[in-house]
Short mmCIF file of C-alpha atoms and ligand atoms in Angstrom, two decimals:
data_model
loop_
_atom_site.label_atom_id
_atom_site.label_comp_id
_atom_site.label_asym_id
_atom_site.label_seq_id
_atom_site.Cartn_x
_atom_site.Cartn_y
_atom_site.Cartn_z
CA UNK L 1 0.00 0.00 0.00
CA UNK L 2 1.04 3.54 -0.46
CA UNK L 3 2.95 4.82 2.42
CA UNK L 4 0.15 6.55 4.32
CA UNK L 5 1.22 10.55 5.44
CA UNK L 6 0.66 10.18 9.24
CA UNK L 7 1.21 13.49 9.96
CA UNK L 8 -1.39 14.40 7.17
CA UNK L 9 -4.08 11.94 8.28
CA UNK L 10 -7.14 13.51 10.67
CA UNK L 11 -6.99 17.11 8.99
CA UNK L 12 -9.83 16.76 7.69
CA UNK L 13 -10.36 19.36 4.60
CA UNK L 14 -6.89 21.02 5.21
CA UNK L 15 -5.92 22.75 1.85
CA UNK L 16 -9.28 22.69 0.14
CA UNK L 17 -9.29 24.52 -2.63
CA UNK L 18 -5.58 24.74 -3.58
CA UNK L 19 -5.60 21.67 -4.98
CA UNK L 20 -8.64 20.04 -5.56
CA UNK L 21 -10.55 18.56 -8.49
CA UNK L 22 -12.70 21.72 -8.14
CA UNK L 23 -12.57 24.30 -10.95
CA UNK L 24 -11.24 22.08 -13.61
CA UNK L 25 -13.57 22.21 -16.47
CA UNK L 26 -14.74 18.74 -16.74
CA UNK L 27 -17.90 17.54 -18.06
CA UNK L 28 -18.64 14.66 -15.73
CA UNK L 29 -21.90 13.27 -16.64
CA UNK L 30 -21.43 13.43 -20.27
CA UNK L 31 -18.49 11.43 -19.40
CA UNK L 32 -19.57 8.96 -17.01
CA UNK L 33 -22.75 8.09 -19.08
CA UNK L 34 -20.07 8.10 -22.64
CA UNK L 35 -17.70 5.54 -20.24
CA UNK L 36 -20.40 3.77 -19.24
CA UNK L 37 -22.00 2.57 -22.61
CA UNK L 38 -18.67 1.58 -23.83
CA UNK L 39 -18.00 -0.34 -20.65
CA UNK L 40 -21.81 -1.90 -21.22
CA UNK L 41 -20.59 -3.26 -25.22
CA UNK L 42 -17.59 -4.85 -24.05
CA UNK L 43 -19.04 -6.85 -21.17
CA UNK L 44 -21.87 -7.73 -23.20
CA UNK L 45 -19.30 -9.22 -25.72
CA UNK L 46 -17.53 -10.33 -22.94
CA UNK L 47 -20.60 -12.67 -21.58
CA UNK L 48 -21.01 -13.66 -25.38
CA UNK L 49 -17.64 -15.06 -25.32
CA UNK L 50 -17.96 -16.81 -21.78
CA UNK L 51 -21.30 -17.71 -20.91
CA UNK L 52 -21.57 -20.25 -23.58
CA UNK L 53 -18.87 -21.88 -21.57
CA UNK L 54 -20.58 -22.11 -18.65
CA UNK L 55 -23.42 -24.86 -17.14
CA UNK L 56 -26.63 -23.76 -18.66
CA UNK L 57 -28.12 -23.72 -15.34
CA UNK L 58 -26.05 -20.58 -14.14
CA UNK L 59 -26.16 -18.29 -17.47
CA UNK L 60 -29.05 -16.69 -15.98
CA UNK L 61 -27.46 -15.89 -12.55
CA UNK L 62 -23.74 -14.75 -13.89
CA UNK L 63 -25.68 -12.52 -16.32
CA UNK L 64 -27.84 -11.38 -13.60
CA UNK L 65 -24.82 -10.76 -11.23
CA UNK L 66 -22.70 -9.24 -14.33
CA UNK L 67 -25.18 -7.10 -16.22
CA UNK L 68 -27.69 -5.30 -13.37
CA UNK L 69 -26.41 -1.42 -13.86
CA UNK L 70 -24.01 -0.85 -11.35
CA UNK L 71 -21.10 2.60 -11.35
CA UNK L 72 -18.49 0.47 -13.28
CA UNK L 73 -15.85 2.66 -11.86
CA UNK L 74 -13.16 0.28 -11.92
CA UNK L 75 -13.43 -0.29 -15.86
CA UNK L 76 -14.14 3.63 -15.97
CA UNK L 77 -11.00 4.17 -13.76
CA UNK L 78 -8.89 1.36 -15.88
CA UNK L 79 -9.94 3.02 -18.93
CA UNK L 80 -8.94 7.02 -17.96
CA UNK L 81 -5.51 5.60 -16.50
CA UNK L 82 -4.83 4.47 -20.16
CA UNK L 83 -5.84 7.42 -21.84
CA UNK L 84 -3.88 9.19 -19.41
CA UNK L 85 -0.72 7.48 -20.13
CA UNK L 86 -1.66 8.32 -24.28
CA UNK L 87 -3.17 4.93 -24.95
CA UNK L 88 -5.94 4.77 -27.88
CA UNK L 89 -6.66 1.14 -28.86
CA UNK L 90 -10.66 0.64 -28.15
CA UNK L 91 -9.70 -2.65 -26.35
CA UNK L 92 -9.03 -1.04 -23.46
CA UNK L 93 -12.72 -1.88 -22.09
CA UNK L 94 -12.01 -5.62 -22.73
CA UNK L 95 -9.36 -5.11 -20.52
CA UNK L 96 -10.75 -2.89 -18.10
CA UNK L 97 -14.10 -5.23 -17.71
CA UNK L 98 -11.81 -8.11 -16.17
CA UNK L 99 -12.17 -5.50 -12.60
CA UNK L 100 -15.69 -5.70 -13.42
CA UNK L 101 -16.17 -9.35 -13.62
CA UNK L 102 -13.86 -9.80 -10.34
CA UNK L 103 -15.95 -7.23 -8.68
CA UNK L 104 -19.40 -8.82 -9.84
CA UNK L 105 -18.44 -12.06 -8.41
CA UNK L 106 -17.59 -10.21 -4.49
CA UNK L 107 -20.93 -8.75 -4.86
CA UNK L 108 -22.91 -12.44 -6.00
CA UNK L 109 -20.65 -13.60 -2.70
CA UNK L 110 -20.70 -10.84 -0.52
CA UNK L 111 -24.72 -10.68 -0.75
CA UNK L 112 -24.82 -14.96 0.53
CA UNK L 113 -26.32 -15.53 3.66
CA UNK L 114 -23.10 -16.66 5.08
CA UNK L 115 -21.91 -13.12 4.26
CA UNK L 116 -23.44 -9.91 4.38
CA UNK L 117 -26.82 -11.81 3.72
CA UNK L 118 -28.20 -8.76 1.41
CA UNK L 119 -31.62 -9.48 -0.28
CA UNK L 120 -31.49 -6.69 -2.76
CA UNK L 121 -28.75 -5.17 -4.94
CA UNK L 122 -28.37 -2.75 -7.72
CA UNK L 123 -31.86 -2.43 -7.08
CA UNK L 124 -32.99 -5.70 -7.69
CA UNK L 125 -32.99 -9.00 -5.72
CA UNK L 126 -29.61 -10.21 -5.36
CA UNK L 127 -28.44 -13.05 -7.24
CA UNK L 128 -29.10 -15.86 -4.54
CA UNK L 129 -32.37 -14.47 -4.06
CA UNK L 130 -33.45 -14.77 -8.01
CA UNK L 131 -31.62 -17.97 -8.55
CA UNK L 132 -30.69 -19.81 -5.46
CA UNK L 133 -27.76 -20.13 -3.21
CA UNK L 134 -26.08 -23.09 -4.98
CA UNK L 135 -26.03 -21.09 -8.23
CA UNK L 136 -25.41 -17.98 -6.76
CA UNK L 137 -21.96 -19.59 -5.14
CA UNK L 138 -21.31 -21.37 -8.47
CA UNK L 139 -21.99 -17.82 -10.32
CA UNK L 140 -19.52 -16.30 -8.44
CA UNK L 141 -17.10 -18.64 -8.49
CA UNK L 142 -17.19 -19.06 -12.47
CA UNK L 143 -16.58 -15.25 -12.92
CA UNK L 144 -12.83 -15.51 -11.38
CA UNK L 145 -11.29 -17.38 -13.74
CA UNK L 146 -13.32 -15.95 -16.82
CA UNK L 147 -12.09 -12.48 -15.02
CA UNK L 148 -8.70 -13.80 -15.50
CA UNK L 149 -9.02 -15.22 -19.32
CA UNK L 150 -11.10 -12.12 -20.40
CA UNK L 151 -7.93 -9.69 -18.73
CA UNK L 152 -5.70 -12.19 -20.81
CA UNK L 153 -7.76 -11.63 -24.10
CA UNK L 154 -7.85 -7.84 -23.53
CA UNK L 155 -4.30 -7.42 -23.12
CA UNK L 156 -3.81 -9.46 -26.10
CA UNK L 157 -6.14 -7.58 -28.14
CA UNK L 158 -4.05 -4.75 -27.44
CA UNK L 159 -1.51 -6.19 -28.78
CA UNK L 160 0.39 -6.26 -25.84
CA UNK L 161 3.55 -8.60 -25.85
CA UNK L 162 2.86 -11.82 -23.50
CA UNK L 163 5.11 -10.10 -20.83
CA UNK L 164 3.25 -7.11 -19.99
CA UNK L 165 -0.05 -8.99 -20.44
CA UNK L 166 0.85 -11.84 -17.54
CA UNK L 167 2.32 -8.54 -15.76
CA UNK L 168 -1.66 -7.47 -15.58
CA UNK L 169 -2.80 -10.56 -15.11
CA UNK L 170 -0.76 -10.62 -11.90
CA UNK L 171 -1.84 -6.81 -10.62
CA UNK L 172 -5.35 -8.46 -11.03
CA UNK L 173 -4.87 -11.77 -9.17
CA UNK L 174 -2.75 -10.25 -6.51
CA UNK L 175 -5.58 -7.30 -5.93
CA UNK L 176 -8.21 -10.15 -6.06
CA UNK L 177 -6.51 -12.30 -3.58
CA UNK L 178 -5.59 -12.82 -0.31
CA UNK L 179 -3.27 -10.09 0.24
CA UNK L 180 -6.42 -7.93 -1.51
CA UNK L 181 -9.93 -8.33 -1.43
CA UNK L 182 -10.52 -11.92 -0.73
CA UNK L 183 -8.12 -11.00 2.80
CA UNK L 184 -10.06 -7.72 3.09
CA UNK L 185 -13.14 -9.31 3.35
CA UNK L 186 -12.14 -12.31 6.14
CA UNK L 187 -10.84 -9.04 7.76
CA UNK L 188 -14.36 -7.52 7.22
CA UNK L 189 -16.24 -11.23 8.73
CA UNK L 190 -13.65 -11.52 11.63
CA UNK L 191 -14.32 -7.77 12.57
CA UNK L 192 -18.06 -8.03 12.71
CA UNK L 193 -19.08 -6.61 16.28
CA UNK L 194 -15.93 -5.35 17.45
CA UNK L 195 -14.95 -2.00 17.41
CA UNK L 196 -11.85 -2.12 15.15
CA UNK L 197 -9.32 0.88 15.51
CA UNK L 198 -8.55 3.37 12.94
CA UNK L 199 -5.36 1.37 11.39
CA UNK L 200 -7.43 -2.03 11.19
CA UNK L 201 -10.09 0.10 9.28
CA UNK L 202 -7.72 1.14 6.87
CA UNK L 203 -6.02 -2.08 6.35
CA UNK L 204 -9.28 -4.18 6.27
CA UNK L 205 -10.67 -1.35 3.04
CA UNK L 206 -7.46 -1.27 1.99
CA UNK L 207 -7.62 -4.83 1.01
CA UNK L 208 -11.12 -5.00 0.80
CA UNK L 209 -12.38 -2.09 -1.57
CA UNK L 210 -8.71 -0.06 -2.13
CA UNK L 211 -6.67 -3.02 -3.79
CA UNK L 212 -8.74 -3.65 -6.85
CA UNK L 213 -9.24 0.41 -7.29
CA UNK L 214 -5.74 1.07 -7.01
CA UNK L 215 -5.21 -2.29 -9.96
CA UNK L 216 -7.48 -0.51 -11.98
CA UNK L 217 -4.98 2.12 -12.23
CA UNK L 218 -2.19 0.29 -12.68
CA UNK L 219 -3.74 -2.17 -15.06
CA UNK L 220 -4.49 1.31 -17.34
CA UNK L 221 -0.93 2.77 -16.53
CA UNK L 222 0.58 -0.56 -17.72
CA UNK L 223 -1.20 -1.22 -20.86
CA UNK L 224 -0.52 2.20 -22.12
CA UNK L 225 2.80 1.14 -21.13
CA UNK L 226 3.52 3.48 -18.31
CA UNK L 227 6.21 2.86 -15.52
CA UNK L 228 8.50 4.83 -13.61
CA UNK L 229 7.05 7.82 -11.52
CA UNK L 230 3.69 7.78 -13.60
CA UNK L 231 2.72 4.53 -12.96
CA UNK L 232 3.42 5.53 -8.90
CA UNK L 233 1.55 8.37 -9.09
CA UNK L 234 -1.34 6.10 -10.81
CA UNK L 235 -1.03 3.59 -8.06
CA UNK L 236 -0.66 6.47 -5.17
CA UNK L 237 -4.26 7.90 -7.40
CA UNK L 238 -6.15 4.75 -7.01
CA UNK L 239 -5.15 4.33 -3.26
CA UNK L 240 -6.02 7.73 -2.17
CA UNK L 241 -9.13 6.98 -4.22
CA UNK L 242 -9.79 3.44 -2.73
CA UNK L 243 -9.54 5.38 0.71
CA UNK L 244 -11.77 7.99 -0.38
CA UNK L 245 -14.11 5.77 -1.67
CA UNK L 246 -14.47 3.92 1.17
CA UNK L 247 -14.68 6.35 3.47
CA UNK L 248 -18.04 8.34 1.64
CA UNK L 249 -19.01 4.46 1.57
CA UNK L 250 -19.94 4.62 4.91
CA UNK L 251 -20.90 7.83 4.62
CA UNK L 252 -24.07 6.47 2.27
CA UNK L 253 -24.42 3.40 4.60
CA UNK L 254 -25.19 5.70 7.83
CA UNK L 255 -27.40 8.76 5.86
CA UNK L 256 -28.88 6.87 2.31
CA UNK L 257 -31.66 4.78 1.70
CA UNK L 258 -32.59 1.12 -0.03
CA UNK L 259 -34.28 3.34 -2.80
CA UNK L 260 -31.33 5.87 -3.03
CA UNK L 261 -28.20 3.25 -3.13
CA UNK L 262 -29.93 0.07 -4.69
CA UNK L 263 -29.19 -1.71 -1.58
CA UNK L 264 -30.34 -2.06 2.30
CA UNK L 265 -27.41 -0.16 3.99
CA UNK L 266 -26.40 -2.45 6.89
CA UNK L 267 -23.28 -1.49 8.41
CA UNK L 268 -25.26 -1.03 11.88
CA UNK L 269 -27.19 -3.88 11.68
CA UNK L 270 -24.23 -6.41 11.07
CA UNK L 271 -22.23 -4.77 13.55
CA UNK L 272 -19.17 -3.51 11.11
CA UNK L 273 -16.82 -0.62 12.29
CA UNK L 274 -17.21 2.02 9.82
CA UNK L 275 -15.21 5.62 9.64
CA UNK L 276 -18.49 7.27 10.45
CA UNK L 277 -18.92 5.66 13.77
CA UNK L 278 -15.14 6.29 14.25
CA UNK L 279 -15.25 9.94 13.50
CA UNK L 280 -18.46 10.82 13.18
CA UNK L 281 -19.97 12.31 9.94
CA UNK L 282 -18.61 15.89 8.91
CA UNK L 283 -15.39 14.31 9.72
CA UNK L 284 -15.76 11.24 7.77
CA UNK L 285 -16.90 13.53 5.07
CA UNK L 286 -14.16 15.99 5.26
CA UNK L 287 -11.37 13.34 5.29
CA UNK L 288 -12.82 11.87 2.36
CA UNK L 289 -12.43 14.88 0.34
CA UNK L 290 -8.83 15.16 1.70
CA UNK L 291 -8.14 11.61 0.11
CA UNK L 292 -9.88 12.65 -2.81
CA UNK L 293 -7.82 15.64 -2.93
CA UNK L 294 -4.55 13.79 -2.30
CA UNK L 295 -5.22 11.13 -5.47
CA UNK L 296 -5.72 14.45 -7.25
CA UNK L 297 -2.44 15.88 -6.11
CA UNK L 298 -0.64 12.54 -7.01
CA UNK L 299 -1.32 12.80 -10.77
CA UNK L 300 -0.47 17.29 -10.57
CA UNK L 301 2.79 16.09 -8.59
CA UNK L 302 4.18 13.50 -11.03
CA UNK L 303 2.56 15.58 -14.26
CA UNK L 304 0.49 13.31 -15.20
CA UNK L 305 -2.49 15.31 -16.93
CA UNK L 306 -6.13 13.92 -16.98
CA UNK L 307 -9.17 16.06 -16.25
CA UNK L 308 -10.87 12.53 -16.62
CA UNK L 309 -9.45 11.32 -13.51
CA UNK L 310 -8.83 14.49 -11.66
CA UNK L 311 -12.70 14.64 -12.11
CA UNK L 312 -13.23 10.78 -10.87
CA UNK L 313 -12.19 11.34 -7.77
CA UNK L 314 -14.77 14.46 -7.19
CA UNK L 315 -17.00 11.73 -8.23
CA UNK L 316 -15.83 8.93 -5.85
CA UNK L 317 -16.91 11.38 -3.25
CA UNK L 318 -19.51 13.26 -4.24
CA UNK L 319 -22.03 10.25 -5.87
CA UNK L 320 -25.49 9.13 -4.39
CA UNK L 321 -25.01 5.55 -4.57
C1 GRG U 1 -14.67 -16.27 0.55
C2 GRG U 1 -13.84 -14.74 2.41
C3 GRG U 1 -14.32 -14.91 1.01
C4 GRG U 1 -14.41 -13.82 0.22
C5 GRG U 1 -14.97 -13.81 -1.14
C6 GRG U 1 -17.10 -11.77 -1.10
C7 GRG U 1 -15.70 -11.42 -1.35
C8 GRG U 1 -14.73 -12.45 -1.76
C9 GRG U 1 -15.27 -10.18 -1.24
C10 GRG U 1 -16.17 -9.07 -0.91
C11 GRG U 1 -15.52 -7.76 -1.10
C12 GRG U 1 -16.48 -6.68 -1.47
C13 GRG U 1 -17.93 -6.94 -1.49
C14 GRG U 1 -15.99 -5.53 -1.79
C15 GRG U 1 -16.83 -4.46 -2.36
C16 GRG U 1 -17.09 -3.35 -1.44
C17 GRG U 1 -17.94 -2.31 -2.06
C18 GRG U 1 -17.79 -0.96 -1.48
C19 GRG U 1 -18.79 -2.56 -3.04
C20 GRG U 1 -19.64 -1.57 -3.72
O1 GRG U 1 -18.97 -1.13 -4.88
P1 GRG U 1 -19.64 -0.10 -5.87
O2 GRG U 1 -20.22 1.04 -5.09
O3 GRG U 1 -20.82 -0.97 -6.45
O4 GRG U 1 -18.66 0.26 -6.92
P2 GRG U 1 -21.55 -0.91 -7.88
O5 GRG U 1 -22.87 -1.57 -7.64
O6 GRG U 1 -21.68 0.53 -8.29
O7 GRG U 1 -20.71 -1.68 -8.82
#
């Protein structure tokens, strides 16, 4: 993880202003909904590809789990962090959807009974509920390695040599593993009804939520063949970001609704720690901004230029759901 300025942490909205995402001219929703149809095309060719692979019997759940809206901001994120390192090729989003399979199969998991136990999602029932547990669990489990052979095609379709591409493939599987998400979330089960401390927070959403962001951005960087300073400041982007995110997550979980965020918030109810209950929730808001501010600062320090992601991470903590 990025080293983590300890003397910065806890200052809430220090230096708004100076060097924020605010006042650069950025069109965000013509953007996000632009992003978002391309993102749409190449996971609807990527379920072409796969699903025909798959037991009959659990089409209908992984395209449930895959294709039920959803931000997509870890394609979106994949995608700007290749634009912003001058990449052009279109298969980018084949690439970029390989975060999105990874992170539709957490959601079909996280929403089991044995997990978070969440009966709606995206708005809709969640993917045990419309299809079973059994298929739900297979679901899930059929999207990691069809996450790894879609990242695999997309790197190849970029014509990138086998190197780099098994170089990506490893960003993903590390992010998705047990040093990432997959640890994040035993983290997340072992910490139910304790009150963790500020530090296990962090690490548990760093692994959790903040590894697979932060891949996103170096999965971009590295396919527009980035390294060096620019692919730090990516990574140091995408953890800030992952921090950020997390932190207005909780945010929505404590002040949203079921209709609002497509899902029951349930942080309370399950007993998880959460910044808001650590710091309560102007200054769980305010440090949010500050992390937002800091992925912003990342990119300005290393001159890396993208209005596309200095905007994203205004979005990360700004959005409704
Ligand atoms: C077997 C221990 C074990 C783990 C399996 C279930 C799992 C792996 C990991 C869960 C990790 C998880 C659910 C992380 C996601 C956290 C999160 C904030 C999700 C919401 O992301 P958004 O807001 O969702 O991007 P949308 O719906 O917009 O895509």
């Amino acid at each position: 993880m990025m080293e983590l300025r300890e003397e910065n942490r806890g200052q809430g909205a220090q230096g708004e202003g100076e060097k924020g995402w605010e006042g650069q001219p950025f069109e965000l929703e013509g953007f996000l909904s632009a992003e978002r149809r391309r993102v749409e095309a190449a996971l609807e060719a990527a379920l072409e590809e796969l699903l025909p692979l798959f037991p009959p019997s659990t089409r209908d759940a992984v395209r449930w789990g895959v294709a039920g809206g959803g931000k997509r901001l870890r394609p979106i994120l994949c995608a700007a962090a290749y634009h912003a390192g001058g990449g052009e090729h279109h298969a980018i989003y084949a690439l970029a959807v390989s975060l999105e399979l990874i992170h539709a199969y957490s959601l079909i998991h996280d929403d089991l009974p044995c997990m978070d136990d969440a009966a709606v999602r995206r708005g809709l029932p969640a993917v045990h509920r419309q299809f079973g547990e059994k298929v739900a669990a297979v679901a899930g489990a059929l999207l990691i390695p069809a996450a790894l052979l879609q990242a695999w095609r997309g790197a190849r379709e970029l014509g990138l040599p086998p190197e780099k591409a098994r170089g990506i493939l490893e960003e993903l599987s590390r992010a998705a593993g047990a040093g990432g998400m997959v640890g994040g979330q035993v983290l997340d089960l072992l910490g139910e009804g304790q009150a963790l401390s500020a530090a296990e927070l962090e690490e548990l959403h760093w692994r959790k939520t903040g590894a697979l962001l932060r891949a996103a951005l170096r999965m971009g960087g590295m396919a527009a063949g980035l390294d060096g300073p620019q692919l730090e400041a990516l990574e140091q982007y995408g953890a800030a970001v992952g921090l950020a995110f997390q932190i207005a997550d909780d945010v929505l979980d404590a002040t949203s609704t079921l209709a609002a965020l497509g899902k029951e918030p349930s942080d309370a109810a399950l007993g998880k720690s959460t910044y808001v209950a650590l710091w309560g929730l102007e200054e769980a808001r305010s440090r949010a901004r500050w992390w937002a501010r800091e992925a912003v600062e990342a990119l300005r320090s290393a001159g890396v230029s993208s209005p596309a992601l200095m905007a994203l991470a205004g979005y990360v903590v700004s959005r409704r759901s």
